[in-house]
Structure formats: structure tokens, C-alpha cells
Amino acid sequence: MAVSKGAQLFTIGFNLVVLDQIVKILVKTNMFLGESIPVIGDFLRICFVENEGMAFGLAWGGVIGKIALSVFRIVLFGFLWWWIAKLLKRGSEVPTGVLVGLTLIAAGAMGNIIDCWFYGLIFDYAPFMMGKVVDMISFSIFPPVFNIADSCVTCGAIYLALFQWKFFAKEDK
């Protein structure tokens, strides 16, 4: 029996969120805040930092900004979930790459939602929705420290812009 495209996309997204969370938990429970481990000299390091804001350590407006960002992330995730489901109903007219790109973005959003919503409670330092995002990937040529979820959002968006733009241009017409 063939597995549906929707089930395959769910599996990809679920596995990316699980991988993101496993790595974050391992870093959070086995490293000290600010600790850095060279992987490829100074070019690539595992560097434990926490950020209160968005991808790549960007912050936005204190408590109100944090709540607004959390609401935005969950609305974005819900919209992407709805959009992917809608596109799946159109069958083969929608390129698989479009669905995979959107799934990457949704998985990244969910990975960071989990941090913000629950890490403060789990690690007993902040109330619901006030947790910090765990970042750990550091390249010397790219100053911000980021995580797998950030990478999913960024790679999904870049992939869609570079390789699937014709689909979206066609959709606008």
C-alpha cells in the first residue's frame, strides 16, 4: 500500500521537529550557557546560546513583543498547515517541491514554538510562552548563532524563492 504524499510530508515535518528538539535538549542539558565546542576549527562551532526573540537572535519588544511573536508563529504554523492541506487536494498539479518547502517552514516554526511556549516551564525559569529559544550552530562567516528550526525556515524559504517561484507566479494570475 502506497503512503500518501500528506503522510510523507507529515513524517518529514515531524522528524525535523523531533531532531530539532533532541539537539536543543542535548545542548541545554550538557553544555553551559556560552560554552563553545569547535567542530571544524573556528569555522563551525557548537555554541550554546539562548535568545528571547526570533531567528538568528533578533529580539522584538519585550513581553508584548514576545507574546506577539508567539501568536504570529502559531498563526503562521496554522496557516501553513491549512495551505499544505489545500494544495495536497489539488494533486499532481502542485509540485512536490512546493509542498516540501512549505513543510520545512512549518516544521521550523513549530520547533521554535515549542521552545518559547514550554522551555520556560520545563526548565523552571519562565512562565508559559516566555521561554527562550536554544541556538547552537555558529559559523565564523555568519555571526548569528542559530538552530535546526531556523535552518528549516531559512532553507525552505530560499528553496521556494529560487526553485519554485514559477508556481507562485502562476498562482498570482
Short mmCIF file of C-alpha atoms in Angstrom, two decimals:
data_model
loop_
_atom_site.label_atom_id
_atom_site.label_comp_id
_atom_site.label_asym_id
_atom_site.label_seq_id
_atom_site.Cartn_x
_atom_site.Cartn_y
_atom_site.Cartn_z
CA MET A 1 0.00 0.00 0.00
CA ALA A 2 1.42 3.37 -1.01
CA VAL A 3 1.89 6.05 1.61
CA SER A 4 0.06 9.28 0.80
CA LYS A 5 2.00 12.43 -0.01
CA GLY A 6 0.36 14.07 3.02
CA ALA A 7 1.64 11.31 5.31
CA GLN A 8 5.12 11.65 3.82
CA LEU A 9 5.12 15.42 4.37
CA PHE A 10 3.86 14.96 7.94
CA THR A 11 6.66 12.45 8.57
CA ILE A 12 9.29 14.84 7.19
CA GLY A 13 7.98 17.73 9.30
CA PHE A 14 7.58 15.63 12.43
CA ASN A 15 11.10 14.18 12.10
CA LEU A 16 12.60 17.65 11.64
CA VAL A 17 10.83 18.95 14.77
CA VAL A 18 11.97 15.89 16.75
CA LEU A 19 15.57 16.27 15.53
CA ASP A 20 15.49 19.99 16.39
CA GLN A 21 14.19 19.28 19.89
CA ILE A 22 16.63 16.42 20.56
CA VAL A 23 19.59 18.60 19.62
CA LYS A 24 18.28 21.53 21.69
CA ILE A 25 17.70 19.34 24.76
CA LEU A 26 21.15 17.75 24.40
CA VAL A 27 22.80 21.16 24.16
CA LYS A 28 20.74 22.62 27.02
CA THR A 29 21.38 19.70 29.36
CA ASN A 30 25.03 19.00 28.50
CA MET A 31 26.59 22.41 27.92
CA PHE A 32 26.98 25.58 29.93
CA LEU A 33 25.40 28.76 28.58
CA GLY A 34 28.07 30.40 26.42
CA GLU A 35 30.12 27.22 26.06
CA SER A 36 31.54 26.61 22.60
CA ILE A 37 32.82 23.36 21.09
CA PRO A 38 34.86 23.52 17.87
CA VAL A 39 33.64 21.14 15.18
CA ILE A 40 35.71 22.39 12.24
CA GLY A 41 38.20 24.69 13.95
CA ASP A 42 36.73 28.16 14.41
CA PHE A 43 34.78 27.87 11.15
CA LEU A 44 31.97 25.72 12.64
CA ARG A 45 31.24 25.53 16.35
CA ILE A 46 28.51 24.21 18.59
CA CYS A 47 27.90 27.24 20.78
CA PHE A 48 25.15 27.22 23.42
CA VAL A 49 23.22 30.48 23.50
CA GLU A 50 19.61 31.29 24.25
CA ASN A 51 17.62 34.02 22.64
CA GLU A 52 14.34 35.57 23.66
CA GLY A 53 13.31 36.64 20.20
CA MET A 54 13.25 35.49 16.63
CA ALA A 55 15.55 33.59 14.32
CA PHE A 56 19.24 34.41 14.49
CA GLY A 57 18.89 36.12 17.90
CA LEU A 58 16.74 39.04 16.80
CA ALA A 59 14.64 40.42 19.67
CA TRP A 60 11.41 42.35 19.45
CA GLY A 61 9.59 44.48 22.02
CA GLY A 62 9.87 42.88 25.48
CA VAL A 63 6.96 40.87 26.93
CA ILE A 64 4.39 42.26 24.48
CA GLY A 65 6.74 41.52 21.59
CA LYS A 66 7.34 38.00 22.88
CA ILE A 67 3.61 37.30 23.09
CA ALA A 68 3.04 38.86 19.65
CA LEU A 69 5.86 36.73 18.20
CA SER A 70 4.40 33.57 19.77
CA VAL A 71 0.94 34.37 18.39
CA PHE A 72 2.46 35.14 14.97
CA ARG A 73 4.34 31.81 14.96
CA ILE A 74 1.25 29.78 15.82
CA VAL A 75 -0.89 31.66 13.25
CA LEU A 76 1.84 31.10 10.64
CA PHE A 77 2.05 27.42 11.53
CA GLY A 78 -1.75 27.05 11.34
CA PHE A 79 -1.87 28.89 8.02
CA LEU A 80 0.91 26.74 6.58
CA TRP A 81 -0.82 23.55 7.78
CA TRP A 82 -4.08 24.70 6.14
CA TRP A 83 -2.31 25.77 2.92
CA ILE A 84 -0.40 22.49 2.60
CA ALA A 85 -3.65 20.55 3.10
CA LYS A 86 -5.36 22.70 0.47
CA LEU A 87 -2.51 22.20 -2.01
CA LEU A 88 -2.49 18.44 -1.39
CA LYS A 89 -6.12 18.29 -2.54
CA ARG A 90 -5.04 19.66 -5.93
CA GLY A 91 -2.98 16.55 -6.54
CA SER A 92 -0.22 16.40 -9.11
CA GLU A 93 -0.78 19.97 -10.33
CA VAL A 94 1.21 21.15 -7.28
CA PRO A 95 4.96 20.40 -7.43
CA THR A 96 6.22 18.24 -4.58
CA GLY A 97 8.98 20.80 -4.03
CA VAL A 98 6.41 23.46 -3.11
CA LEU A 99 4.92 21.16 -0.50
CA VAL A 100 8.33 20.20 0.90
CA GLY A 101 9.44 23.86 1.10
CA LEU A 102 6.26 24.82 2.96
CA THR A 103 6.68 21.79 5.25
CA LEU A 104 10.22 22.90 6.12
CA ILE A 105 8.96 26.35 7.09
CA ALA A 106 6.11 24.89 9.16
CA ALA A 107 8.47 22.47 10.95
CA GLY A 108 10.87 25.29 11.77
CA ALA A 109 8.06 27.43 13.14
CA MET A 110 6.87 24.55 15.33
CA GLY A 111 10.38 23.83 16.64
CA ASN A 112 10.74 27.38 17.91
CA ILE A 113 7.15 27.50 19.19
CA ILE A 114 7.94 24.55 21.45
CA ASP A 115 10.97 26.36 22.91
CA CYS A 116 9.12 29.61 23.57
CA TRP A 117 5.99 28.04 24.92
CA PHE A 118 7.38 25.22 27.04
CA TYR A 119 11.10 25.53 27.81
CA GLY A 120 10.49 28.17 30.48
CA LEU A 121 8.12 25.75 32.23
CA ILE A 122 10.19 22.60 31.67
CA PHE A 123 13.44 24.19 32.84
CA ASP A 124 11.67 26.28 35.51
CA TYR A 125 12.80 29.78 34.55
CA ALA A 126 9.80 31.46 32.90
CA PRO A 127 6.02 31.22 32.54
CA PHE A 128 4.15 29.77 29.54
CA MET A 129 5.09 31.47 26.23
CA MET A 130 8.08 33.23 27.81
CA GLY A 131 10.77 30.60 27.24
CA LYS A 132 13.98 31.21 25.34
CA VAL A 133 14.97 29.57 22.06
CA VAL A 134 18.08 27.40 22.24
CA ASP A 135 20.59 28.18 19.49
CA MET A 136 23.79 26.25 18.87
CA ILE A 137 25.11 26.39 15.30
CA SER A 138 27.80 29.00 14.76
CA PHE A 139 29.76 29.71 11.58
CA SER A 140 32.63 32.20 11.71
CA ILE A 141 31.47 33.74 8.38
CA PHE A 142 27.89 34.23 9.64
CA PRO A 143 27.78 35.91 13.07
CA PRO A 144 24.33 34.94 14.42
CA VAL A 145 24.06 31.63 16.23
CA PHE A 146 21.05 29.61 15.04
CA ASN A 147 19.37 26.22 15.35
CA ILE A 148 17.86 23.49 13.18
CA ALA A 149 14.41 25.11 13.25
CA ASP A 150 15.87 28.41 11.99
CA SER A 151 17.65 26.44 9.26
CA CYS A 152 14.40 24.77 8.22
CA VAL A 153 12.62 28.11 7.86
CA THR A 154 15.53 29.71 6.01
CA CYS A 155 16.23 26.76 3.70
CA GLY A 156 12.52 26.28 2.96
CA ALA A 157 12.05 29.95 2.10
CA ILE A 158 15.20 30.17 -0.03
CA TYR A 159 14.33 26.95 -1.83
CA LEU A 160 10.83 28.20 -2.63
CA ALA A 161 12.15 31.57 -3.82
CA LEU A 162 14.90 30.09 -6.01
CA PHE A 163 13.33 26.94 -7.40
CA GLN A 164 9.56 27.17 -7.03
CA TRP A 165 8.88 30.82 -7.87
CA LYS A 166 7.16 29.84 -11.15
CA PHE A 167 4.46 28.03 -9.19
CA PHE A 168 3.78 31.06 -7.04
CA ALA A 169 3.90 33.42 -10.03
CA LYS A 170 1.31 31.19 -11.74
CA GLU A 171 -0.83 31.20 -8.57
CA ASP A 172 -0.96 35.02 -8.56
CA LYS A 173 -2.53 35.07 -12.03
#
